[in-house]
Short mmCIF file of N, CA and C in Angstrom, two decimals:
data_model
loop_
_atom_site.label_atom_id
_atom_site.label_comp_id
_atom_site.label_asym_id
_atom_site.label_seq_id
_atom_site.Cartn_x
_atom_site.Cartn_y
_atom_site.Cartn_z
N UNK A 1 0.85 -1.18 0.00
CA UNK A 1 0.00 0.00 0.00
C UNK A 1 0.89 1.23 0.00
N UNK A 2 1.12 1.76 -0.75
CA UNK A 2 1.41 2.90 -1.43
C UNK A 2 1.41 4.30 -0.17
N UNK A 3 2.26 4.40 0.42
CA UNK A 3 2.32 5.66 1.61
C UNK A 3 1.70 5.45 2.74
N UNK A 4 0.97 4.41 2.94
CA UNK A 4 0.75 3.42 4.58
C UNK A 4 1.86 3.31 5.66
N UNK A 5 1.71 4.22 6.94
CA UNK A 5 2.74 3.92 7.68
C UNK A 5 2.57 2.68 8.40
N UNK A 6 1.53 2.22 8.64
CA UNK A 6 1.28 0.75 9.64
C UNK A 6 -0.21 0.95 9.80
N UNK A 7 -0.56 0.00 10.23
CA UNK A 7 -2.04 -0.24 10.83
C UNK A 7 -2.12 -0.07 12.30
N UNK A 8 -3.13 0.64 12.83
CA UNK A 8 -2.97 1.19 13.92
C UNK A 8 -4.15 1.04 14.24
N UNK A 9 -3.97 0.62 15.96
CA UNK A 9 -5.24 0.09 16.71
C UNK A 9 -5.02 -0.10 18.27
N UNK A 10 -5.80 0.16 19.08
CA UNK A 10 -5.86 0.24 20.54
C UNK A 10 -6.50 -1.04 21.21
N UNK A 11 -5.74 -1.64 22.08
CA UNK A 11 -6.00 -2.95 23.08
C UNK A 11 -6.48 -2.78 24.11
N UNK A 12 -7.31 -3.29 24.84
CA UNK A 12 -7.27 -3.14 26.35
C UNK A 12 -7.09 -4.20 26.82
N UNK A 13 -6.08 -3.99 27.74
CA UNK A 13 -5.34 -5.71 28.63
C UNK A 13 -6.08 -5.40 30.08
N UNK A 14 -6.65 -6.77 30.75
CA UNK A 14 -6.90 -6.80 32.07
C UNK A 14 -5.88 -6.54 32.75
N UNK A 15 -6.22 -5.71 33.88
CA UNK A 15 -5.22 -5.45 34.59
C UNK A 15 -5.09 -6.16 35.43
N UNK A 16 -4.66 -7.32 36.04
CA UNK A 16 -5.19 -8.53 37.56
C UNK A 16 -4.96 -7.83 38.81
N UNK A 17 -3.38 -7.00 38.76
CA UNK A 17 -3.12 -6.70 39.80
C UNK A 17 -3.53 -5.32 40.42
N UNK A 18 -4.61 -4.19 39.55
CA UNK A 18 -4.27 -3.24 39.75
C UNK A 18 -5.01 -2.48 41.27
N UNK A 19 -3.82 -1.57 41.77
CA UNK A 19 -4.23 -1.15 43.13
C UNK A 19 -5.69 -0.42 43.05
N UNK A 20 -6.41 -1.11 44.37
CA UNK A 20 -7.99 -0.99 44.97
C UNK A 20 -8.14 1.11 44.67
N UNK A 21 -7.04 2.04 44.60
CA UNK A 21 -7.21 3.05 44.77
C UNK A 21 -7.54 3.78 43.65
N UNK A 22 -7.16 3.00 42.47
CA UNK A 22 -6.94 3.13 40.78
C UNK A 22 -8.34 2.30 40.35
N UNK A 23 -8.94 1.63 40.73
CA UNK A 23 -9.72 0.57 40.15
C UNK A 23 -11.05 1.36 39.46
N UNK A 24 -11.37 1.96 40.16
CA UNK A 24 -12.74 2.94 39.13
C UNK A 24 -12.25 3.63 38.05
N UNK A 25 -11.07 4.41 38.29
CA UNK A 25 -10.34 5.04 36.77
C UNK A 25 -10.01 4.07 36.13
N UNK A 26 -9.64 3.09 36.14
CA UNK A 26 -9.13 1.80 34.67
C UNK A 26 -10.47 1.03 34.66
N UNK A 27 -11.60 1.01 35.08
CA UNK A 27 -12.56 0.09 34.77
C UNK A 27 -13.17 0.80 33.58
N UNK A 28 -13.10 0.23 32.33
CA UNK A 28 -14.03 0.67 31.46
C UNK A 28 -15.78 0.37 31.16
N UNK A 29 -15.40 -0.41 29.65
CA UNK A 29 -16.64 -1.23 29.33
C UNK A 29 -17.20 -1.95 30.32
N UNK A 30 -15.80 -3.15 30.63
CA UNK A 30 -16.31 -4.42 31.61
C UNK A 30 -15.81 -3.74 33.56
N UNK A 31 -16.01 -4.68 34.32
CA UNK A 31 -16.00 -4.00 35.91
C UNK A 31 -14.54 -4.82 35.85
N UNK A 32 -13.66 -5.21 35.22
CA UNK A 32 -12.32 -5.54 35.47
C UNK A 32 -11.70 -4.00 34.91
N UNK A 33 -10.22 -4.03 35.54
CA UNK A 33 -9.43 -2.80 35.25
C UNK A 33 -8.75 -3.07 33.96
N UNK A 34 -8.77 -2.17 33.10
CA UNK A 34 -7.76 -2.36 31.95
C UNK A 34 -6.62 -1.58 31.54
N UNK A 35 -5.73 -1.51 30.71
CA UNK A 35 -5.02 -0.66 30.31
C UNK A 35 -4.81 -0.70 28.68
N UNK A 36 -4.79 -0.02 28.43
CA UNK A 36 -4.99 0.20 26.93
C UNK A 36 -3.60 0.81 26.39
N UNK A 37 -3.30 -0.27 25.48
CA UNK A 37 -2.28 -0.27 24.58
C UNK A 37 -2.29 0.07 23.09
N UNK A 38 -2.13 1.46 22.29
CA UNK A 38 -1.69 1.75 20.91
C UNK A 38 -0.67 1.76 20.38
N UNK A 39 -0.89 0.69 19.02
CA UNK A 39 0.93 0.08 18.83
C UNK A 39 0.09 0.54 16.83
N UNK A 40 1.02 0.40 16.76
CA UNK A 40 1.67 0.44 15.06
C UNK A 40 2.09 -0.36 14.86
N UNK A 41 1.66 -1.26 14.02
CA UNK A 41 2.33 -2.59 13.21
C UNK A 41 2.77 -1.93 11.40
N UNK A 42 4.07 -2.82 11.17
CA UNK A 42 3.91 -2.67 9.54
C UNK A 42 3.62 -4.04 9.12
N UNK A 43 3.79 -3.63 7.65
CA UNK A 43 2.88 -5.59 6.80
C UNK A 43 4.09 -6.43 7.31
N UNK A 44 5.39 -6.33 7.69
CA UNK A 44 5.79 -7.36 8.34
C UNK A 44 5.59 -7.81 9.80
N UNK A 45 4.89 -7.17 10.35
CA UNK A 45 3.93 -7.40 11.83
C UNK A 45 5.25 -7.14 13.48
N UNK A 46 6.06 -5.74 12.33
CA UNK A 46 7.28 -5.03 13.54
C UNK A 46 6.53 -4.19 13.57
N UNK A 47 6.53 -4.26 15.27
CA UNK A 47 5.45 -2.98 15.69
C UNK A 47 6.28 -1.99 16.03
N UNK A 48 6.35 -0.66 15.90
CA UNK A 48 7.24 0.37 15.80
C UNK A 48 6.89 1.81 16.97
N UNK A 49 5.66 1.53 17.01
CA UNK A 49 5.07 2.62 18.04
C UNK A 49 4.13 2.11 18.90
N UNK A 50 4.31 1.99 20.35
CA UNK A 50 3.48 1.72 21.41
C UNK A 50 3.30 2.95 22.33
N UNK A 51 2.09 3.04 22.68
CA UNK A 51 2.07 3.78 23.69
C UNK A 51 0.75 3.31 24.46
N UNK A 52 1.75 2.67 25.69
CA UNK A 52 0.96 1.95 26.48
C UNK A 52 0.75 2.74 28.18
N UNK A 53 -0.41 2.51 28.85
CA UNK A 53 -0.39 3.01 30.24
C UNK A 53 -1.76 3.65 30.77
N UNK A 54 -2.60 4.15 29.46
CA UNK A 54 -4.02 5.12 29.42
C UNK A 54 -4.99 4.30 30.43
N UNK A 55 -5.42 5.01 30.95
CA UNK A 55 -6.52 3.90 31.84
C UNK A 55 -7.95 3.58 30.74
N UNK A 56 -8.39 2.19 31.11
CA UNK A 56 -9.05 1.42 30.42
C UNK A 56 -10.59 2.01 30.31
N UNK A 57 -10.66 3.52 30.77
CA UNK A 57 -12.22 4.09 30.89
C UNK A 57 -12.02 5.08 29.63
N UNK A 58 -10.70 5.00 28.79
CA UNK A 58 -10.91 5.87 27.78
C UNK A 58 -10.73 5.14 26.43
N UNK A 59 -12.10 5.88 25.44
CA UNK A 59 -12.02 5.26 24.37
C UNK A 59 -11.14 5.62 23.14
N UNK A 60 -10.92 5.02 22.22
CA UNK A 60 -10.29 4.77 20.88
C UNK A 60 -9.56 6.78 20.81
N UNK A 61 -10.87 7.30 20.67
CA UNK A 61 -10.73 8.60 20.09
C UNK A 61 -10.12 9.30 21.38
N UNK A 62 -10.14 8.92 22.65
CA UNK A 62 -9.90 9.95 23.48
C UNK A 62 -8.46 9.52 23.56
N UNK A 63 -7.92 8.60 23.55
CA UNK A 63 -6.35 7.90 23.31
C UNK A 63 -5.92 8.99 22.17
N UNK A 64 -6.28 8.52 21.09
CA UNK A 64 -6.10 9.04 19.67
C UNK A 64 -5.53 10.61 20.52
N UNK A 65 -6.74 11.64 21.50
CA UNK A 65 -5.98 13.08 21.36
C UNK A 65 -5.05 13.20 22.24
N UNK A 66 -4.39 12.03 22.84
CA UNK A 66 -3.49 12.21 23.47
C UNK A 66 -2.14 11.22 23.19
N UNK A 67 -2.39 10.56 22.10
CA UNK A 67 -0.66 10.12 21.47
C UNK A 67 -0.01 10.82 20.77
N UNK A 68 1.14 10.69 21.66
CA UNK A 68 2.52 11.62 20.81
C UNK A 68 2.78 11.38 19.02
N UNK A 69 2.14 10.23 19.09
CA UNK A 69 2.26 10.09 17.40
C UNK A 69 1.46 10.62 16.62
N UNK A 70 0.15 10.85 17.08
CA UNK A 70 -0.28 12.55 16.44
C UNK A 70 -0.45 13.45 16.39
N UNK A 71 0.61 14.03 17.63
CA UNK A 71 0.97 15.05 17.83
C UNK A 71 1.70 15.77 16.72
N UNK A 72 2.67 14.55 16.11
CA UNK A 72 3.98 14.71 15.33
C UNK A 72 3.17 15.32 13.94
N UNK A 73 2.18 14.31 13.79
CA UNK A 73 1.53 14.55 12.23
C UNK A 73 1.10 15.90 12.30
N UNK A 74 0.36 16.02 13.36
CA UNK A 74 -0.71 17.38 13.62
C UNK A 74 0.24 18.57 13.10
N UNK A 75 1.91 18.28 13.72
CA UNK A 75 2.97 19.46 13.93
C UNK A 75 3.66 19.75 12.24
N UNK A 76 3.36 18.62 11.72
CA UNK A 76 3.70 18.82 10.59
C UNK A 76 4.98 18.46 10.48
N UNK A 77 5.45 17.78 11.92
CA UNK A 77 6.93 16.87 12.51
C UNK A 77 7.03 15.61 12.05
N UNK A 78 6.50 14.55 11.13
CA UNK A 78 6.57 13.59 11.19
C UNK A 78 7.05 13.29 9.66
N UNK A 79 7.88 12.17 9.67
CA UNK A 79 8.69 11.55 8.81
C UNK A 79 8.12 12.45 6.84
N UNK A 80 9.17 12.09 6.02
CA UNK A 80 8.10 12.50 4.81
C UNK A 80 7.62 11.23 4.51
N UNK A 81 6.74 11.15 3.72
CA UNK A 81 6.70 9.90 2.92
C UNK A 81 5.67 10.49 1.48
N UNK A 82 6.59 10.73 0.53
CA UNK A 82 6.30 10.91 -0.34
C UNK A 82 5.94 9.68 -1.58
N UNK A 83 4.88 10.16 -2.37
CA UNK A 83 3.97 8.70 -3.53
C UNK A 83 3.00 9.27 -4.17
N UNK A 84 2.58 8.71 -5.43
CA UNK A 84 1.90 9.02 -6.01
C UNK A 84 0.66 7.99 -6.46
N UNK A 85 -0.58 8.37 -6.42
CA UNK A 85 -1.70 6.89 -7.05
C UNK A 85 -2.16 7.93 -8.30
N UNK A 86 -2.88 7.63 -9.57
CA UNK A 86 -3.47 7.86 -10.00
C UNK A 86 -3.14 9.14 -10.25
N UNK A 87 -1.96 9.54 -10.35
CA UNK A 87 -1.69 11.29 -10.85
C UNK A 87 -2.01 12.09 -10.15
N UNK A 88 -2.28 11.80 -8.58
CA UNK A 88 -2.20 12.67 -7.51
C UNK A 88 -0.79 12.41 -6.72
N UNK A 89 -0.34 13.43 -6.61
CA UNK A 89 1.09 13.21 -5.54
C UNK A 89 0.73 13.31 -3.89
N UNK A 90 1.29 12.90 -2.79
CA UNK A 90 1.03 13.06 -1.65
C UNK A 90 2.09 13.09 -0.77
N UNK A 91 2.08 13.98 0.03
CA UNK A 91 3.52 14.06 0.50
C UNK A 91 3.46 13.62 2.12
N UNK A 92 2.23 12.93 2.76
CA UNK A 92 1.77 12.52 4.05
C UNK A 92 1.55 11.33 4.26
N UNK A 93 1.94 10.19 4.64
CA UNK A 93 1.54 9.19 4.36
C UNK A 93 0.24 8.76 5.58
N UNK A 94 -0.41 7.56 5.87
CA UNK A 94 -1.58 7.71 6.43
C UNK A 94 -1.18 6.03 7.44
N UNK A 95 -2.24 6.05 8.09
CA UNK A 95 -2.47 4.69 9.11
C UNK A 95 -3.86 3.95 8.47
N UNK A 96 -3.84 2.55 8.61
CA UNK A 96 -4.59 1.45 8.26
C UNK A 96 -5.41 1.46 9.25
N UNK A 97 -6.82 1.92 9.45
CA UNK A 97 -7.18 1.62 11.14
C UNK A 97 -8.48 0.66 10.62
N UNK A 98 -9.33 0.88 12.00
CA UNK A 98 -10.49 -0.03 11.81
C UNK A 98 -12.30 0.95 11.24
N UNK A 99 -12.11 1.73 11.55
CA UNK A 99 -12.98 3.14 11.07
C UNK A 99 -13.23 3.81 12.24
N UNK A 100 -13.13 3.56 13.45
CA UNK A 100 -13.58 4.76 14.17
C UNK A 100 -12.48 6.16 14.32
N UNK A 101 -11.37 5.87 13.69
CA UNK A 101 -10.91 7.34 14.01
C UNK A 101 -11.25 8.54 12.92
N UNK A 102 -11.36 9.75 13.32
CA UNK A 102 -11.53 10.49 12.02
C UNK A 102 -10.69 10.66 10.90
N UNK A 103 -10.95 11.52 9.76
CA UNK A 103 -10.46 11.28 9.00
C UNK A 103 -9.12 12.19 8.68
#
């Protein structure tokens, strides 16, 4: 895929151990605690960007306004990746997600 930096998507891991004082901030969806992990994979499945630690009561998009990795894009800081499809040039390349982030 033609200017794809990786496919990008957010986990939430049970937390087993987490302290009784934290437990309402990491409980999301389910009444277990989670922590939510956003990683970047490329098509060879090397994941290159994690940013793990967010408590498990925040969703997809509220992660999304707080990773440093789109901070970089937002700044206009992030890698080039220049390509062309169809006689349009593009000088930004993009993430593979699942559809809930915007566009």
């Amino acid at each position: 895929w033609p200017g794809m930096l990786g496919s990008l998507d957010c986990m939430h891991w049970r937390w087993k151990n987490c302290p009784k004082a934290w437990h309402r901030m990491y409980c999301g969806k389910s009444r277990d605690a989670t922590i939510v992990l956003e990683a970047v994979a490329s098509q060879d499945t090397w994941i290159w960007h994690a940013f793990f630690g967010l408590p498990g009561t925040l969703n997809d998009i509220n992660i999304l306004n707080r990773s440093p990795l789109f901070k970089r894009l937002i700044s206009r800081d992030a890698p080039a990746c220049n390509y062309k499809i169809m006689d349009n040039e593009y000088s930004m390349g993009y993430y593979l997600t699942d559809g809930i982030y915007p566009e």
